[in-house]
Each structure stands twice: as C-alpha cells, then as structure tokens.
Amino acid sequence: MRRAVLLLAFLSTLSGCSSTHLALRKDTVKTTNTLTELQYQQVLDNVARFHCNPDTIPSFAVVSAGTVSVLDTTGAGISPTYSPTLSNAQQGGGALPILSLLYPFSATRALTDNWSLTPVTDADNLRRLRCAYRLLVLGETAANYDFCAKQMKDFFAGEAAGLVDYYPPRGWYCVGGKKDVPKDACYVGCYGCTYVWVTQEGMNGLATFTMGALDLATGKLRTPQRTVVRKYKGEPKPENLVETQVTTTEDDDAALDAINKGRTRPRDRQRITEPPQVNPGLFFLPRP
C-alpha cells in the first residue's frame, strides 16, 4: 500500500511537469489576445476625451515588450514518525504503529503576464496624434483644420494603403451617455460622462484608425527615404566640402512624386527591428 502511494505521488509529479508547456501555450495565446484589446481601448477612451474637450492632448502608450511565464513547482517526500514510548493501550491495540511513514506531496503553479509600455511623450508625435483625433471628432470645423490635414498628408504620403486621402476614417463610432450604449456594442470607451462605442459595422474604421494611430505614436514617417552622404573638411559648411562625412536621411522627392502620380506602387516601409526603449516602471497586467 505504501509503495502504491509513493508511486502515485511520483506519477503526479511527472504529470504536472509535462503539462507546463501546455499551460504556457494556452496562457501565451490569451495574453497576446489582450494586446489588440488594449490598443482599441486606448483609442476609444481618447475619442471620448476629445469629444469632452477638443483642445486636450491624447494619452497613448505603445507596447514595446511582453512577458508570459508559467512556473510549476512539485515536491514529494517521506515523513517518518517513530514513537517507541507508546504503550499498547496508547497504540490502540496495535492500530497506531510505533513507526509510521507519511508521503507528503505538494504542487503549485504561478502565472505571470505583463506588457511593458512606452508612453508617447515626444511633442511631434503627440502633435500629429492630436491632429488625427481633432480631424476625427471635428472634421473641417476644427480651428486648425488646414494644418492638421497637411500633417496627415505629409505623414501618410508614402502609405501603400492610400491613407493620404482617407485618414482619419470617420463615421465608424457613436457617442452618447452610459444609458445609450447598446448591448451589441463590440467595444466601449469613456471619459467622464461621455461614452463612445463601436458596433460590428464600425470595426473596420476602428481597426484602420488604430493602426494609423500606432504609426503616428511611433513617429515613423511613411514617405520614401534616401540616405545622403556629404563630406566636409572641418566644419560642415558649404565652403568646407571635402572630407568630414555627415550622414543624414531625407525624403526622396522623386519617389514621392512618382507615388502621387500613380506611376509606381509604393512598398511598405522597412519594419522596425528593435523595439523602442522599454520603460520598466510601467506595466500592464491583463485581467484573468
């Protein structure tokens, strides 16, 4: 009987270890699903914020890294108890042996999920984001409409999806009070007493605006770029042009003109290989 108990504890230990990778896979999928939810929620909360006050600035953070970990801990052992001083009566007529062996078994599982966020604090990126929300909420009635429209056109000039004449998309969300939110709303954002919601018909607009907002938040221009190398002797002045090498990145006007005239199809920009600097003091923990 004792051997059977020990064998059962050993098998349970093996079973717990073998299921760790299954739990990790399942928890990783659940965690990655929260990334889109986080981005949608930020966008909708900001939309509600600008409906309350169009002169505000957006609050936005970019996810730069994430961690998912599963830690399984199991233990088994033998706990002997030796009581040679017990009398026969104290032993219950032999029911309680002088030497007893116990086989304790323990198992724990610890799950850790987090997103590391980098808040958008660059003034240029915030200015473009602010323009996007003002155009979305106010349209042509925005006080700085011409400036904001130019900001969007300049930023998305090389966008393969043709956002230069389309961003930001409008008409994909509804605004009201808490009691106005329908039961079939897919996503809901709020700021104060103002609620913004999206139904299934507006999901494409929400997705398009969110992807554009991520580009605006990172400040990665969608215009074609080229590298220009100039050599100077001494300080980088026109009269000293010879040896000192200065490398800068500029807009490729010829490629941009070709895109605008429809002669070539623009390619997607080069993907970022390194994430932005992580702010270790700010983490998002998804709800279970």
PDB file of C-alpha atoms in Angstrom:
ATOM      1  CA  MET A   1       0.000   0.000   0.000  1.00  0.00           C
ATOM      2  CA  ARG A   2       2.815   2.380   0.896  1.00  0.00           C
ATOM      3  CA  ARG A   3       4.593   1.649  -2.361  1.00  0.00           C
ATOM      4  CA  ALA A   4       1.386   2.413  -4.237  1.00  0.00           C
ATOM      5  CA  VAL A   5       1.066   5.799  -2.519  1.00  0.00           C
ATOM      6  CA  LEU A   6       4.686   6.658  -3.324  1.00  0.00           C
ATOM      7  CA  LEU A   7       4.231   5.613  -6.933  1.00  0.00           C
ATOM      8  CA  LEU A   8       1.081   7.751  -7.214  1.00  0.00           C
ATOM      9  CA  ALA A   9       2.960  10.783  -5.891  1.00  0.00           C
ATOM     10  CA  PHE A  10       5.776  10.225  -8.370  1.00  0.00           C
ATOM     11  CA  LEU A  11       3.374   9.901 -11.295  1.00  0.00           C
ATOM     12  CA  SER A  12       1.549  13.059 -10.216  1.00  0.00           C
ATOM     13  CA  THR A  13       4.861  14.912 -10.222  1.00  0.00           C
ATOM     14  CA  LEU A  14       5.622  13.784 -13.744  1.00  0.00           C
ATOM     15  CA  SER A  15       2.137  14.718 -14.907  1.00  0.00           C
ATOM     16  CA  GLY A  16       2.470  18.238 -13.518  1.00  0.00           C
ATOM     17  CA  CYS A  17       5.786  18.801 -15.285  1.00  0.00           C
ATOM     18  CA  SER A  18       4.518  17.539 -18.627  1.00  0.00           C
ATOM     19  CA  SER A  19       1.550  19.929 -18.583  1.00  0.00           C
ATOM     20  CA  THR A  20       3.696  23.046 -18.055  1.00  0.00           C
ATOM     21  CA  HIS A  21       4.257  23.684 -21.757  1.00  0.00           C
ATOM     22  CA  LEU A  22       0.534  23.230 -22.440  1.00  0.00           C
ATOM     23  CA  ALA A  23      -0.322  25.814 -19.789  1.00  0.00           C
ATOM     24  CA  LEU A  24       2.352  28.165 -21.180  1.00  0.00           C
ATOM     25  CA  ARG A  25       0.978  27.871 -24.708  1.00  0.00           C
ATOM     26  CA  LYS A  26      -2.590  28.479 -23.573  1.00  0.00           C
ATOM     27  CA  ASP A  27      -1.663  31.446 -21.374  1.00  0.00           C
ATOM     28  CA  THR A  28       0.505  32.988 -24.115  1.00  0.00           C
ATOM     29  CA  VAL A  29      -2.377  32.918 -26.583  1.00  0.00           C
ATOM     30  CA  LYS A  30      -4.699  34.516 -24.033  1.00  0.00           C
ATOM     31  CA  THR A  31      -2.147  37.218 -23.230  1.00  0.00           C
ATOM     32  CA  THR A  32      -1.456  38.131 -26.866  1.00  0.00           C
ATOM     33  CA  ASN A  33      -5.196  38.479 -27.416  1.00  0.00           C
ATOM     34  CA  THR A  34      -5.227  41.300 -24.864  1.00  0.00           C
ATOM     35  CA  LEU A  35      -2.840  43.397 -26.999  1.00  0.00           C
ATOM     36  CA  THR A  36      -5.475  44.360 -29.557  1.00  0.00           C
ATOM     37  CA  GLU A  37      -7.972  44.971 -26.764  1.00  0.00           C
ATOM     38  CA  LEU A  38      -5.539  47.364 -25.094  1.00  0.00           C
ATOM     39  CA  GLN A  39      -4.935  49.327 -28.299  1.00  0.00           C
ATOM     40  CA  TYR A  40      -8.655  49.580 -29.102  1.00  0.00           C
ATOM     41  CA  GLN A  41      -9.404  50.727 -25.560  1.00  0.00           C
ATOM     42  CA  GLN A  42      -6.790  53.470 -25.692  1.00  0.00           C
ATOM     43  CA  VAL A  43      -8.186  54.769 -28.988  1.00  0.00           C
ATOM     44  CA  LEU A  44     -11.819  54.821 -27.834  1.00  0.00           C
ATOM     45  CA  ASP A  45     -11.004  56.427 -24.487  1.00  0.00           C
ATOM     46  CA  ASN A  46      -9.121  59.163 -26.350  1.00  0.00           C
ATOM     47  CA  VAL A  47     -12.027  59.679 -28.750  1.00  0.00           C
ATOM     48  CA  ALA A  48     -14.315  60.200 -25.735  1.00  0.00           C
ATOM     49  CA  ARG A  49     -11.707  62.548 -24.233  1.00  0.00           C
ATOM     50  CA  PHE A  50     -11.688  64.744 -27.367  1.00  0.00           C
ATOM     51  CA  HIS A  51     -15.483  64.823 -27.500  1.00  0.00           C
ATOM     52  CA  CYS A  52     -15.395  66.246 -23.981  1.00  0.00           C
ATOM     53  CA  ASN A  53     -12.611  68.710 -24.803  1.00  0.00           C
ATOM     54  CA  PRO A  54     -11.245  69.006 -28.374  1.00  0.00           C
ATOM     55  CA  ASP A  55      -8.369  71.147 -27.099  1.00  0.00           C
ATOM     56  CA  THR A  56      -6.843  68.390 -24.971  1.00  0.00           C
ATOM     57  CA  ILE A  57      -3.917  66.143 -25.861  1.00  0.00           C
ATOM     58  CA  PRO A  58      -4.170  62.367 -26.278  1.00  0.00           C
ATOM     59  CA  SER A  59      -2.912  59.867 -23.741  1.00  0.00           C
ATOM     60  CA  PHE A  60      -1.281  56.991 -25.589  1.00  0.00           C
ATOM     61  CA  ALA A  61       1.332  54.307 -24.897  1.00  0.00           C
ATOM     62  CA  VAL A  62       2.999  51.835 -27.242  1.00  0.00           C
ATOM     63  CA  VAL A  63       3.566  48.239 -26.162  1.00  0.00           C
ATOM     64  CA  SER A  64       7.289  47.578 -26.508  1.00  0.00           C
ATOM     65  CA  ALA A  65       7.678  44.158 -24.879  1.00  0.00           C
ATOM     66  CA  GLY A  66       5.763  41.466 -23.062  1.00  0.00           C
ATOM     67  CA  THR A  67       6.402  38.524 -20.764  1.00  0.00           C
ATOM     68  CA  VAL A  68       4.486  35.305 -20.219  1.00  0.00           C
ATOM     69  CA  SER A  69       5.781  32.742 -17.739  1.00  0.00           C
ATOM     70  CA  VAL A  70       4.459  29.607 -16.092  1.00  0.00           C
ATOM     71  CA  LEU A  71       6.268  28.178 -13.069  1.00  0.00           C
ATOM     72  CA  ASP A  72       5.271  24.717 -11.843  1.00  0.00           C
ATOM     73  CA  THR A  73       6.668  23.506  -8.527  1.00  0.00           C
ATOM     74  CA  THR A  74       6.103  19.992  -7.215  1.00  0.00           C
ATOM     75  CA  GLY A  75       7.523  18.107  -4.285  1.00  0.00           C
ATOM     76  CA  ALA A  76       7.283  14.677  -2.707  1.00  0.00           C
ATOM     77  CA  GLY A  77       8.987  13.141   0.267  1.00  0.00           C
ATOM     78  CA  ILE A  78       8.856  10.711   3.167  1.00  0.00           C
ATOM     79  CA  SER A  79       7.963  11.769   6.704  1.00  0.00           C
ATOM     80  CA  PRO A  80       8.668   9.003   9.271  1.00  0.00           C
ATOM     81  CA  THR A  81       7.347   9.202  12.836  1.00  0.00           C
ATOM     82  CA  TYR A  82       8.981   6.958  15.472  1.00  0.00           C
ATOM     83  CA  SER A  83       7.271   6.709  18.901  1.00  0.00           C
ATOM     84  CA  PRO A  84       8.838   3.872  20.891  1.00  0.00           C
ATOM     85  CA  THR A  85       7.421   5.059  24.248  1.00  0.00           C
ATOM     86  CA  LEU A  86       3.803   4.419  23.335  1.00  0.00           C
ATOM     87  CA  SER A  87       2.157   1.701  25.388  1.00  0.00           C
ATOM     88  CA  ASN A  88      -0.015  -0.955  23.829  1.00  0.00           C
ATOM     89  CA  ALA A  89      -3.113   0.909  25.029  1.00  0.00           C
ATOM     90  CA  GLN A  90      -1.849   4.176  23.578  1.00  0.00           C
ATOM     91  CA  GLN A  91      -1.244   2.362  20.337  1.00  0.00           C
ATOM     92  CA  GLY A  92      -4.913   1.405  20.256  1.00  0.00           C
ATOM     93  CA  GLY A  93      -4.215  -2.255  20.432  1.00  0.00           C
ATOM     94  CA  GLY A  94      -1.665  -2.021  17.643  1.00  0.00           C
ATOM     95  CA  ALA A  95      -3.742   0.248  15.404  1.00  0.00           C
ATOM     96  CA  LEU A  96      -1.159   3.044  15.772  1.00  0.00           C
ATOM     97  CA  PRO A  97       2.293   1.625  14.984  1.00  0.00           C
ATOM     98  CA  ILE A  98       5.418   2.770  16.764  1.00  0.00           C
ATOM     99  CA  LEU A  99       6.928   3.659  13.380  1.00  0.00           C
ATOM    100  CA  SER A 100       4.643   5.430  10.878  1.00  0.00           C
ATOM    101  CA  LEU A 101       5.580   6.728   7.442  1.00  0.00           C
ATOM    102  CA  LEU A 102       3.864   9.597   5.615  1.00  0.00           C
ATOM    103  CA  TYR A 103       4.366  10.549   1.973  1.00  0.00           C
ATOM    104  CA  PRO A 104       3.640  14.294   1.669  1.00  0.00           C
ATOM    105  CA  PHE A 105       3.094  15.690  -1.840  1.00  0.00           C
ATOM    106  CA  SER A 106       2.756  19.342  -2.883  1.00  0.00           C
ATOM    107  CA  ALA A 107       2.232  21.123  -6.206  1.00  0.00           C
ATOM    108  CA  THR A 108       1.933  24.843  -7.066  1.00  0.00           C
ATOM    109  CA  ARG A 109       1.622  26.837 -10.298  1.00  0.00           C
ATOM    110  CA  ALA A 110       2.496  30.530 -10.693  1.00  0.00           C
ATOM    111  CA  LEU A 111       1.414  32.501 -13.782  1.00  0.00           C
ATOM    112  CA  THR A 112       2.950  35.857 -14.713  1.00  0.00           C
ATOM    113  CA  ASP A 113       1.745  38.013 -17.632  1.00  0.00           C
ATOM    114  CA  ASN A 114       2.702  41.602 -18.358  1.00  0.00           C
ATOM    115  CA  TRP A 115       3.059  44.157 -21.117  1.00  0.00           C
ATOM    116  CA  SER A 116       5.771  46.781 -20.958  1.00  0.00           C
ATOM    117  CA  LEU A 117       4.500  50.152 -22.192  1.00  0.00           C
ATOM    118  CA  THR A 118       6.356  53.166 -23.539  1.00  0.00           C
ATOM    119  CA  PRO A 119       4.241  56.342 -23.127  1.00  0.00           C
ATOM    120  CA  VAL A 120       4.234  58.756 -26.067  1.00  0.00           C
ATOM    121  CA  THR A 121       5.961  61.886 -24.783  1.00  0.00           C
ATOM    122  CA  ASP A 122       7.574  63.251 -27.967  1.00  0.00           C
ATOM    123  CA  ALA A 123       5.946  66.595 -28.806  1.00  0.00           C
ATOM    124  CA  ASP A 124       5.926  65.996 -32.587  1.00  0.00           C
ATOM    125  CA  ASN A 125       4.280  62.591 -32.208  1.00  0.00           C
ATOM    126  CA  LEU A 126       1.716  63.986 -29.770  1.00  0.00           C
ATOM    127  CA  ARG A 127       1.004  66.887 -32.125  1.00  0.00           C
ATOM    128  CA  ARG A 128       0.263  64.523 -35.017  1.00  0.00           C
ATOM    129  CA  LEU A 129      -1.850  62.276 -32.814  1.00  0.00           C
ATOM    130  CA  ARG A 130      -3.762  65.309 -31.570  1.00  0.00           C
ATOM    131  CA  CYS A 131      -4.431  66.366 -35.160  1.00  0.00           C
ATOM    132  CA  ALA A 132      -5.748  62.905 -36.003  1.00  0.00           C
ATOM    133  CA  TYR A 133      -8.232  62.977 -33.116  1.00  0.00           C
ATOM    134  CA  ARG A 134      -9.300  66.563 -33.851  1.00  0.00           C
ATOM    135  CA  LEU A 135      -9.954  65.704 -37.504  1.00  0.00           C
ATOM    136  CA  LEU A 136     -11.856  62.598 -36.422  1.00  0.00           C
ATOM    137  CA  VAL A 137     -14.059  64.448 -33.926  1.00  0.00           C
ATOM    138  CA  LEU A 138     -14.410  67.914 -35.524  1.00  0.00           C
ATOM    139  CA  GLY A 139     -13.666  67.338 -39.213  1.00  0.00           C
ATOM    140  CA  GLU A 140     -13.474  70.547 -41.246  1.00  0.00           C
ATOM    141  CA  THR A 141     -14.835  72.579 -38.326  1.00  0.00           C
ATOM    142  CA  ALA A 142     -11.535  72.160 -36.449  1.00  0.00           C
ATOM    143  CA  ALA A 143      -9.865  75.521 -35.860  1.00  0.00           C
ATOM    144  CA  ASN A 144      -6.542  74.269 -37.254  1.00  0.00           C
ATOM    145  CA  TYR A 145      -8.045  72.038 -39.951  1.00  0.00           C
ATOM    146  CA  ASP A 146      -5.628  73.059 -42.723  1.00  0.00           C
ATOM    147  CA  PHE A 147      -2.595  72.482 -40.538  1.00  0.00           C
ATOM    148  CA  CYS A 148      -3.836  69.085 -39.324  1.00  0.00           C
ATOM    149  CA  ALA A 149      -4.860  67.959 -42.807  1.00  0.00           C
ATOM    150  CA  LYS A 150      -1.370  68.801 -44.079  1.00  0.00           C
ATOM    151  CA  GLN A 151       0.182  66.928 -41.173  1.00  0.00           C
ATOM    152  CA  MET A 152      -1.747  63.772 -42.111  1.00  0.00           C
ATOM    153  CA  LYS A 153      -0.999  64.104 -45.837  1.00  0.00           C
ATOM    154  CA  ASP A 154       2.718  64.610 -45.221  1.00  0.00           C
ATOM    155  CA  PHE A 155       2.912  61.709 -42.794  1.00  0.00           C
ATOM    156  CA  PHE A 156       0.991  59.166 -44.863  1.00  0.00           C
ATOM    157  CA  ALA A 157       2.219  60.333 -48.285  1.00  0.00           C
ATOM    158  CA  GLY A 158       4.004  57.041 -48.950  1.00  0.00           C
ATOM    159  CA  GLU A 159       1.389  54.749 -47.418  1.00  0.00           C
ATOM    160  CA  ALA A 160       0.616  51.776 -49.664  1.00  0.00           C
ATOM    161  CA  ALA A 161      -2.980  51.602 -48.421  1.00  0.00           C
ATOM    162  CA  GLY A 162      -3.763  55.096 -49.736  1.00  0.00           C
ATOM    163  CA  LEU A 163      -4.390  56.662 -46.330  1.00  0.00           C
ATOM    164  CA  VAL A 164      -3.127  60.027 -47.575  1.00  0.00           C
ATOM    165  CA  ASP A 165      -6.643  60.905 -48.784  1.00  0.00           C
ATOM    166  CA  TYR A 166      -8.517  58.756 -46.272  1.00  0.00           C
ATOM    167  CA  TYR A 167      -7.047  59.164 -42.811  1.00  0.00           C
ATOM    168  CA  PRO A 168      -8.616  59.551 -40.382  1.00  0.00           C
ATOM    169  CA  PRO A 169     -11.701  57.497 -41.333  1.00  0.00           C
ATOM    170  CA  ARG A 170     -14.924  58.933 -39.949  1.00  0.00           C
ATOM    171  CA  GLY A 171     -18.407  57.718 -39.089  1.00  0.00           C
ATOM    172  CA  TRP A 172     -17.430  54.407 -37.512  1.00  0.00           C
ATOM    173  CA  TYR A 173     -18.388  55.111 -33.877  1.00  0.00           C
ATOM    174  CA  CYS A 174     -21.294  56.532 -31.863  1.00  0.00           C
ATOM    175  CA  VAL A 175     -21.310  58.965 -28.943  1.00  0.00           C
ATOM    176  CA  GLY A 176     -23.707  59.297 -26.031  1.00  0.00           C
ATOM    177  CA  GLY A 177     -24.234  58.624 -22.360  1.00  0.00           C
ATOM    178  CA  LYS A 178     -23.859  55.382 -20.475  1.00  0.00           C
ATOM    179  CA  LYS A 179     -27.528  54.516 -20.911  1.00  0.00           C
ATOM    180  CA  ASP A 180     -27.210  54.948 -24.684  1.00  0.00           C
ATOM    181  CA  VAL A 181     -24.621  52.178 -25.135  1.00  0.00           C
ATOM    182  CA  PRO A 182     -26.340  49.261 -26.932  1.00  0.00           C
ATOM    183  CA  LYS A 183     -25.939  45.679 -25.790  1.00  0.00           C
ATOM    184  CA  ASP A 184     -24.417  44.642 -29.113  1.00  0.00           C
ATOM    185  CA  ALA A 185     -21.532  47.133 -28.835  1.00  0.00           C
ATOM    186  CA  CYS A 186     -18.226  45.421 -29.600  1.00  0.00           C
ATOM    187  CA  TYR A 187     -16.028  47.946 -27.780  1.00  0.00           C
ATOM    188  CA  VAL A 188     -16.827  50.811 -25.410  1.00  0.00           C
ATOM    189  CA  GLY A 189     -14.673  53.727 -24.297  1.00  0.00           C
ATOM    190  CA  CYS A 190     -15.460  56.532 -21.886  1.00  0.00           C
ATOM    191  CA  TYR A 191     -14.136  59.749 -20.443  1.00  0.00           C
ATOM    192  CA  GLY A 192     -16.125  61.314 -17.646  1.00  0.00           C
ATOM    193  CA  CYS A 193     -19.796  61.005 -18.565  1.00  0.00           C
ATOM    194  CA  THR A 194     -19.120  60.684 -22.313  1.00  0.00           C
ATOM    195  CA  TYR A 195     -19.273  57.216 -23.817  1.00  0.00           C
ATOM    196  CA  VAL A 196     -18.072  56.097 -27.236  1.00  0.00           C
ATOM    197  CA  TRP A 197     -18.915  52.694 -28.677  1.00  0.00           C
ATOM    198  CA  VAL A 198     -18.379  50.665 -31.817  1.00  0.00           C
ATOM    199  CA  THR A 199     -20.710  48.072 -33.289  1.00  0.00           C
ATOM    200  CA  GLN A 200     -19.798  45.391 -35.809  1.00  0.00           C
ATOM    201  CA  GLU A 201     -20.410  47.800 -38.708  1.00  0.00           C
ATOM    202  CA  GLY A 202     -17.711  50.157 -37.442  1.00  0.00           C
ATOM    203  CA  MET A 203     -14.958  47.631 -36.732  1.00  0.00           C
ATOM    204  CA  ASN A 204     -13.093  48.308 -39.973  1.00  0.00           C
ATOM    205  CA  GLY A 205     -12.935  52.027 -39.165  1.00  0.00           C
ATOM    206  CA  LEU A 206     -11.722  51.297 -35.629  1.00  0.00           C
ATOM    207  CA  ALA A 207      -9.007  48.960 -36.934  1.00  0.00           C
ATOM    208  CA  THR A 208      -7.853  51.453 -39.591  1.00  0.00           C
ATOM    209  CA  PHE A 209      -7.729  54.368 -37.165  1.00  0.00           C
ATOM    210  CA  THR A 210      -5.897  52.282 -34.546  1.00  0.00           C
ATOM    211  CA  MET A 211      -3.196  51.160 -36.979  1.00  0.00           C
ATOM    212  CA  GLY A 212      -2.709  54.747 -38.113  1.00  0.00           C
ATOM    213  CA  ALA A 213      -2.558  55.935 -34.500  1.00  0.00           C
ATOM    214  CA  LEU A 214       0.219  53.422 -33.795  1.00  0.00           C
ATOM    215  CA  ASP A 215       2.220  54.818 -36.704  1.00  0.00           C
ATOM    216  CA  LEU A 216       1.652  58.370 -35.516  1.00  0.00           C
ATOM    217  CA  ALA A 217       2.651  57.405 -31.976  1.00  0.00           C
ATOM    218  CA  THR A 218       5.976  55.907 -33.068  1.00  0.00           C
ATOM    219  CA  GLY A 219       6.710  58.799 -35.439  1.00  0.00           C
ATOM    220  CA  LYS A 220       7.850  56.572 -38.298  1.00  0.00           C
ATOM    221  CA  LEU A 221       7.192  58.562 -41.467  1.00  0.00           C
ATOM    222  CA  ARG A 222       5.631  56.702 -44.361  1.00  0.00           C
ATOM    223  CA  THR A 223       7.389  58.766 -47.024  1.00  0.00           C
ATOM    224  CA  PRO A 224      10.159  57.195 -49.137  1.00  0.00           C
ATOM    225  CA  GLN A 225      13.576  57.891 -47.667  1.00  0.00           C
ATOM    226  CA  ARG A 226      17.094  58.025 -49.084  1.00  0.00           C
ATOM    227  CA  THR A 227      20.475  58.390 -47.426  1.00  0.00           C
ATOM    228  CA  VAL A 228      22.530  61.431 -48.340  1.00  0.00           C
ATOM    229  CA  VAL A 229      26.278  61.479 -47.572  1.00  0.00           C
ATOM    230  CA  ARG A 230      28.210  64.737 -47.697  1.00  0.00           C
ATOM    231  CA  LYS A 231      31.934  65.086 -46.990  1.00  0.00           C
ATOM    232  CA  TYR A 232      33.384  68.211 -45.456  1.00  0.00           C
ATOM    233  CA  LYS A 233      36.849  69.379 -44.438  1.00  0.00           C
ATOM    234  CA  GLY A 234      36.414  70.704 -40.951  1.00  0.00           C
ATOM    235  CA  GLU A 235      33.016  72.051 -40.013  1.00  0.00           C
ATOM    236  CA  PRO A 236      30.040  71.011 -42.170  1.00  0.00           C
ATOM    237  CA  LYS A 237      29.812  74.245 -44.168  1.00  0.00           C
ATOM    238  CA  PRO A 238      29.425  74.564 -47.949  1.00  0.00           C
ATOM    239  CA  GLU A 239      32.886  76.114 -48.328  1.00  0.00           C
ATOM    240  CA  ASN A 240      34.499  73.176 -46.447  1.00  0.00           C
ATOM    241  CA  LEU A 241      33.015  70.417 -48.590  1.00  0.00           C
ATOM    242  CA  VAL A 242      35.590  67.571 -48.928  1.00  0.00           C
ATOM    243  CA  GLU A 243      36.395  65.122 -46.127  1.00  0.00           C
ATOM    244  CA  THR A 244      34.300  65.185 -42.964  1.00  0.00           C
ATOM    245  CA  GLN A 245      31.432  62.747 -43.536  1.00  0.00           C
ATOM    246  CA  VAL A 246      27.932  63.554 -42.330  1.00  0.00           C
ATOM    247  CA  THR A 247      25.089  61.093 -42.943  1.00  0.00           C
ATOM    248  CA  THR A 248      21.502  62.291 -42.949  1.00  0.00           C
ATOM    249  CA  THR A 249      18.169  60.863 -44.061  1.00  0.00           C
ATOM    250  CA  GLU A 250      15.925  62.909 -46.319  1.00  0.00           C
ATOM    251  CA  ASP A 251      12.665  62.476 -48.182  1.00  0.00           C
ATOM    252  CA  ASP A 252      13.076  61.021 -51.658  1.00  0.00           C
ATOM    253  CA  ASP A 253      11.115  63.682 -53.544  1.00  0.00           C
ATOM    254  CA  ALA A 254      11.403  61.888 -56.895  1.00  0.00           C
ATOM    255  CA  ALA A 255       9.944  58.664 -55.497  1.00  0.00           C
ATOM    256  CA  LEU A 256       7.255  60.595 -53.661  1.00  0.00           C
ATOM    257  CA  ASP A 257       6.243  62.444 -56.850  1.00  0.00           C
ATOM    258  CA  ALA A 258       6.060  59.139 -58.708  1.00  0.00           C
ATOM    259  CA  ILE A 259       3.793  57.714 -55.989  1.00  0.00           C
ATOM    260  CA  ASN A 260       1.488  60.714 -56.084  1.00  0.00           C
ATOM    261  CA  LYS A 261       1.232  60.491 -59.877  1.00  0.00           C
ATOM    262  CA  GLY A 262       0.423  56.790 -59.662  1.00  0.00           C
ATOM    263  CA  ARG A 263       3.384  55.634 -61.755  1.00  0.00           C
ATOM    264  CA  THR A 264       4.697  53.194 -59.185  1.00  0.00           C
ATOM    265  CA  ARG A 265       3.236  51.195 -56.351  1.00  0.00           C
ATOM    266  CA  PRO A 266       4.856  52.131 -53.033  1.00  0.00           C
ATOM    267  CA  ARG A 267       6.273  49.452 -50.843  1.00  0.00           C
ATOM    268  CA  ASP A 268       5.584  49.113 -47.161  1.00  0.00           C
ATOM    269  CA  ARG A 269       8.198  50.792 -45.018  1.00  0.00           C
ATOM    270  CA  GLN A 270      11.033  48.802 -43.553  1.00  0.00           C
ATOM    271  CA  ARG A 271       9.879  47.154 -40.352  1.00  0.00           C
ATOM    272  CA  ILE A 272      11.366  48.188 -37.047  1.00  0.00           C
ATOM    273  CA  THR A 273      13.845  45.508 -35.942  1.00  0.00           C
ATOM    274  CA  GLU A 274      14.405  46.915 -32.481  1.00  0.00           C
ATOM    275  CA  PRO A 275      11.556  47.893 -30.125  1.00  0.00           C
ATOM    276  CA  PRO A 276      11.520  51.360 -28.591  1.00  0.00           C
ATOM    277  CA  GLN A 277      13.251  51.813 -25.280  1.00  0.00           C
ATOM    278  CA  VAL A 278      11.381  49.973 -22.551  1.00  0.00           C
ATOM    279  CA  ASN A 279      10.139  51.823 -19.535  1.00  0.00           C
ATOM    280  CA  PRO A 280      10.492  49.118 -16.836  1.00  0.00           C
ATOM    281  CA  GLY A 281       8.449  51.094 -14.359  1.00  0.00           C
ATOM    282  CA  LEU A 282       5.191  50.878 -16.292  1.00  0.00           C
ATOM    283  CA  PHE A 283       3.462  47.567 -16.876  1.00  0.00           C
ATOM    284  CA  PHE A 284       0.013  46.485 -17.935  1.00  0.00           C
ATOM    285  CA  LEU A 285      -1.351  43.391 -16.253  1.00  0.00           C
ATOM    286  CA  PRO A 286      -4.254  41.834 -18.200  1.00  0.00           C
ATOM    287  CA  ARG A 287      -7.234  40.730 -16.203  1.00  0.00           C
ATOM    288  CA  PRO A 288      -7.637  36.916 -15.934  1.00  0.00           C
TER     289      PRO A 288
END
